[in-house]
Amino acid sequence: LLCAFDRPTMASTTVGVPESLLKKRRTATKNAEARAEAEKAARKARKTKRATIFKKAEQYVKEYRRQERDVNRLHRQAAKAGNFYVPAEPKVAFVIRIRGINGVSPKVRKVLQLFR
């Protein structure tokens, strides 16, 4: 006969966790850590990139202000001497060769006529 002391109780039996679930938990924590590290690195890279972009923008503003001041200075010098200042023309030209205008839609045809 079995008495109450011989029976296994709930405290003495351990419920085993399947190995696949343990493996899944380990990989999930590892992936979360890796993702956190990557996010931290990306945040740092973004911060440095923003700083360089800001510096570049400041440099452009400074350059364009200097150019504007130079143009104004040259206008004043020319007016003082009784001359006229003619600003430089743009140095870029787009050249496109089109064989004919006959097979083109009306809107494109009008644009091409305006570009002549």
PDB file of C-alpha atoms in Angstrom:
ATOM      1  CA  LEU A   1       0.000   0.000   0.000  1.00  0.00           C
ATOM      2  CA  LEU A   2       1.012   3.554  -0.667  1.00  0.00           C
ATOM      3  CA  CYS A   3       0.726   6.117   1.996  1.00  0.00           C
ATOM      4  CA  ALA A   4       0.622   9.909   1.553  1.00  0.00           C
ATOM      5  CA  PHE A   5       4.382  10.215   2.082  1.00  0.00           C
ATOM      6  CA  ASP A   6       5.316   7.815  -0.695  1.00  0.00           C
ATOM      7  CA  ARG A   7       3.415   9.618  -3.443  1.00  0.00           C
ATOM      8  CA  PRO A   8       5.274  12.183  -5.522  1.00  0.00           C
ATOM      9  CA  THR A   9       4.004  15.703  -4.863  1.00  0.00           C
ATOM     10  CA  MET A  10       3.771  18.644  -7.247  1.00  0.00           C
ATOM     11  CA  ALA A  11       6.710  20.371  -5.606  1.00  0.00           C
ATOM     12  CA  SER A  12       9.048  17.461  -6.137  1.00  0.00           C
ATOM     13  CA  THR A  13       8.275  17.071  -9.858  1.00  0.00           C
ATOM     14  CA  THR A  14       9.780  19.699 -12.152  1.00  0.00           C
ATOM     15  CA  VAL A  15       8.035  20.556 -15.368  1.00  0.00           C
ATOM     16  CA  GLY A  16      10.572  20.513 -18.155  1.00  0.00           C
ATOM     17  CA  VAL A  17      10.602  23.300 -20.742  1.00  0.00           C
ATOM     18  CA  PRO A  18      11.020  22.038 -24.285  1.00  0.00           C
ATOM     19  CA  GLU A  19      14.480  22.611 -25.730  1.00  0.00           C
ATOM     20  CA  SER A  20      13.036  24.297 -28.831  1.00  0.00           C
ATOM     21  CA  LEU A  21      11.330  26.912 -26.648  1.00  0.00           C
ATOM     22  CA  LEU A  22      14.551  27.571 -24.735  1.00  0.00           C
ATOM     23  CA  LYS A  23      16.417  27.919 -28.017  1.00  0.00           C
ATOM     24  CA  LYS A  24      13.763  30.314 -29.316  1.00  0.00           C
ATOM     25  CA  ARG A  25      14.041  32.466 -26.186  1.00  0.00           C
ATOM     26  CA  ARG A  26      17.829  32.577 -26.420  1.00  0.00           C
ATOM     27  CA  THR A  27      17.775  33.630 -30.071  1.00  0.00           C
ATOM     28  CA  ALA A  28      15.067  36.227 -29.357  1.00  0.00           C
ATOM     29  CA  THR A  29      17.138  37.833 -26.590  1.00  0.00           C
ATOM     30  CA  LYS A  30      20.263  37.717 -28.734  1.00  0.00           C
ATOM     31  CA  ASN A  31      18.409  39.343 -31.644  1.00  0.00           C
ATOM     32  CA  ALA A  32      16.953  42.007 -29.356  1.00  0.00           C
ATOM     33  CA  GLU A  33      20.423  42.864 -28.047  1.00  0.00           C
ATOM     34  CA  ALA A  34      21.835  43.007 -31.567  1.00  0.00           C
ATOM     35  CA  ARG A  35      18.954  45.203 -32.693  1.00  0.00           C
ATOM     36  CA  ALA A  36      19.509  47.546 -29.734  1.00  0.00           C
ATOM     37  CA  GLU A  37      23.227  47.810 -30.555  1.00  0.00           C
ATOM     38  CA  ALA A  38      22.469  48.479 -34.219  1.00  0.00           C
ATOM     39  CA  GLU A  39      19.944  51.167 -33.272  1.00  0.00           C
ATOM     40  CA  LYS A  40      22.473  52.785 -30.964  1.00  0.00           C
ATOM     41  CA  ALA A  41      25.119  52.799 -33.698  1.00  0.00           C
ATOM     42  CA  ALA A  42      22.636  54.137 -36.252  1.00  0.00           C
ATOM     43  CA  ARG A  43      21.592  56.921 -33.872  1.00  0.00           C
ATOM     44  CA  LYS A  44      25.230  57.913 -33.394  1.00  0.00           C
ATOM     45  CA  ALA A  45      25.894  57.838 -37.145  1.00  0.00           C
ATOM     46  CA  ARG A  46      22.770  59.928 -37.791  1.00  0.00           C
ATOM     47  CA  LYS A  47      23.927  62.502 -35.272  1.00  0.00           C
ATOM     48  CA  THR A  48      27.362  62.883 -36.866  1.00  0.00           C
ATOM     49  CA  LYS A  49      25.829  62.995 -40.337  1.00  0.00           C
ATOM     50  CA  ARG A  50      23.411  65.738 -39.298  1.00  0.00           C
ATOM     51  CA  ALA A  51      26.315  67.732 -37.875  1.00  0.00           C
ATOM     52  CA  THR A  52      28.292  67.490 -41.124  1.00  0.00           C
ATOM     53  CA  ILE A  53      25.208  68.405 -43.185  1.00  0.00           C
ATOM     54  CA  PHE A  54      24.614  71.438 -40.977  1.00  0.00           C
ATOM     55  CA  LYS A  55      28.238  72.551 -41.330  1.00  0.00           C
ATOM     56  CA  LYS A  56      28.016  72.176 -45.101  1.00  0.00           C
ATOM     57  CA  ALA A  57      24.803  74.215 -45.224  1.00  0.00           C
ATOM     58  CA  GLU A  58      26.430  76.971 -43.170  1.00  0.00           C
ATOM     59  CA  GLN A  59      29.365  76.962 -45.571  1.00  0.00           C
ATOM     60  CA  TYR A  60      27.013  77.318 -48.571  1.00  0.00           C
ATOM     61  CA  VAL A  61      25.169  80.211 -46.921  1.00  0.00           C
ATOM     62  CA  LYS A  62      28.467  81.915 -46.176  1.00  0.00           C
ATOM     63  CA  GLU A  63      29.647  81.459 -49.771  1.00  0.00           C
ATOM     64  CA  TYR A  64      26.427  82.807 -51.309  1.00  0.00           C
ATOM     65  CA  ARG A  65      26.422  85.829 -48.976  1.00  0.00           C
ATOM     66  CA  ARG A  66      30.005  86.560 -50.007  1.00  0.00           C
ATOM     67  CA  GLN A  67      29.045  86.328 -53.700  1.00  0.00           C
ATOM     68  CA  GLU A  68      26.106  88.676 -53.141  1.00  0.00           C
ATOM     69  CA  ARG A  69      28.331  91.192 -51.358  1.00  0.00           C
ATOM     70  CA  ASP A  70      30.853  90.996 -54.214  1.00  0.00           C
ATOM     71  CA  VAL A  71      28.132  91.707 -56.795  1.00  0.00           C
ATOM     72  CA  ASN A  72      26.890  94.686 -54.776  1.00  0.00           C
ATOM     73  CA  ARG A  73      30.458  95.969 -54.387  1.00  0.00           C
ATOM     74  CA  LEU A  74      31.087  95.708 -58.120  1.00  0.00           C
ATOM     75  CA  HIS A  75      27.804  97.526 -58.864  1.00  0.00           C
ATOM     76  CA  ARG A  76      28.841 100.375 -56.560  1.00  0.00           C
ATOM     77  CA  GLN A  77      32.339 100.566 -58.035  1.00  0.00           C
ATOM     78  CA  ALA A  78      30.960 100.721 -61.560  1.00  0.00           C
ATOM     79  CA  ALA A  79      28.384 103.377 -60.629  1.00  0.00           C
ATOM     80  CA  LYS A  80      31.068 105.433 -58.883  1.00  0.00           C
ATOM     81  CA  ALA A  81      33.193 105.336 -62.028  1.00  0.00           C
ATOM     82  CA  GLY A  82      30.155 106.161 -64.203  1.00  0.00           C
ATOM     83  CA  ASN A  83      29.998 102.701 -65.775  1.00  0.00           C
ATOM     84  CA  PHE A  84      27.592  99.793 -65.691  1.00  0.00           C
ATOM     85  CA  TYR A  85      28.192  96.395 -64.133  1.00  0.00           C
ATOM     86  CA  VAL A  86      26.958  93.461 -66.180  1.00  0.00           C
ATOM     87  CA  PRO A  87      26.799  90.235 -64.130  1.00  0.00           C
ATOM     88  CA  ALA A  88      28.269  87.072 -65.582  1.00  0.00           C
ATOM     89  CA  GLU A  89      25.991  84.826 -67.608  1.00  0.00           C
ATOM     90  CA  PRO A  90      25.374  81.214 -66.583  1.00  0.00           C
ATOM     91  CA  LYS A  91      27.978  78.853 -68.008  1.00  0.00           C
ATOM     92  CA  VAL A  92      25.689  75.851 -68.502  1.00  0.00           C
ATOM     93  CA  ALA A  93      23.887  75.026 -71.725  1.00  0.00           C
ATOM     94  CA  PHE A  94      21.638  72.060 -72.449  1.00  0.00           C
ATOM     95  CA  VAL A  95      21.909  70.997 -76.061  1.00  0.00           C
ATOM     96  CA  ILE A  96      19.470  68.424 -77.415  1.00  0.00           C
ATOM     97  CA  ARG A  97      19.250  67.312 -81.020  1.00  0.00           C
ATOM     98  CA  ILE A  98      15.760  66.360 -82.110  1.00  0.00           C
ATOM     99  CA  ARG A  99      15.276  64.941 -85.584  1.00  0.00           C
ATOM    100  CA  GLY A 100      11.766  66.158 -86.108  1.00  0.00           C
ATOM    101  CA  ILE A 101       8.775  67.648 -84.383  1.00  0.00           C
ATOM    102  CA  ASN A 102       6.101  65.864 -86.431  1.00  0.00           C
ATOM    103  CA  GLY A 103       5.662  62.683 -84.401  1.00  0.00           C
ATOM    104  CA  VAL A 104       5.451  64.446 -81.041  1.00  0.00           C
ATOM    105  CA  SER A 105       2.392  65.088 -78.842  1.00  0.00           C
ATOM    106  CA  PRO A 106       1.006  68.657 -78.819  1.00  0.00           C
ATOM    107  CA  LYS A 107       2.206  69.611 -75.342  1.00  0.00           C
ATOM    108  CA  VAL A 108       5.731  68.397 -75.999  1.00  0.00           C
ATOM    109  CA  ARG A 109       5.678  70.145 -79.382  1.00  0.00           C
ATOM    110  CA  LYS A 110       4.767  73.441 -77.705  1.00  0.00           C
ATOM    111  CA  VAL A 111       7.541  73.046 -75.137  1.00  0.00           C
ATOM    112  CA  LEU A 112      10.058  72.331 -77.880  1.00  0.00           C
ATOM    113  CA  GLN A 113       8.901  75.414 -79.775  1.00  0.00           C
ATOM    114  CA  LEU A 114       9.346  77.519 -76.669  1.00  0.00           C
ATOM    115  CA  PHE A 115      12.860  76.143 -76.152  1.00  0.00           C
ATOM    116  CA  ARG A 116      14.007  77.211 -79.620  1.00  0.00           C
TER     117      ARG A 116
END
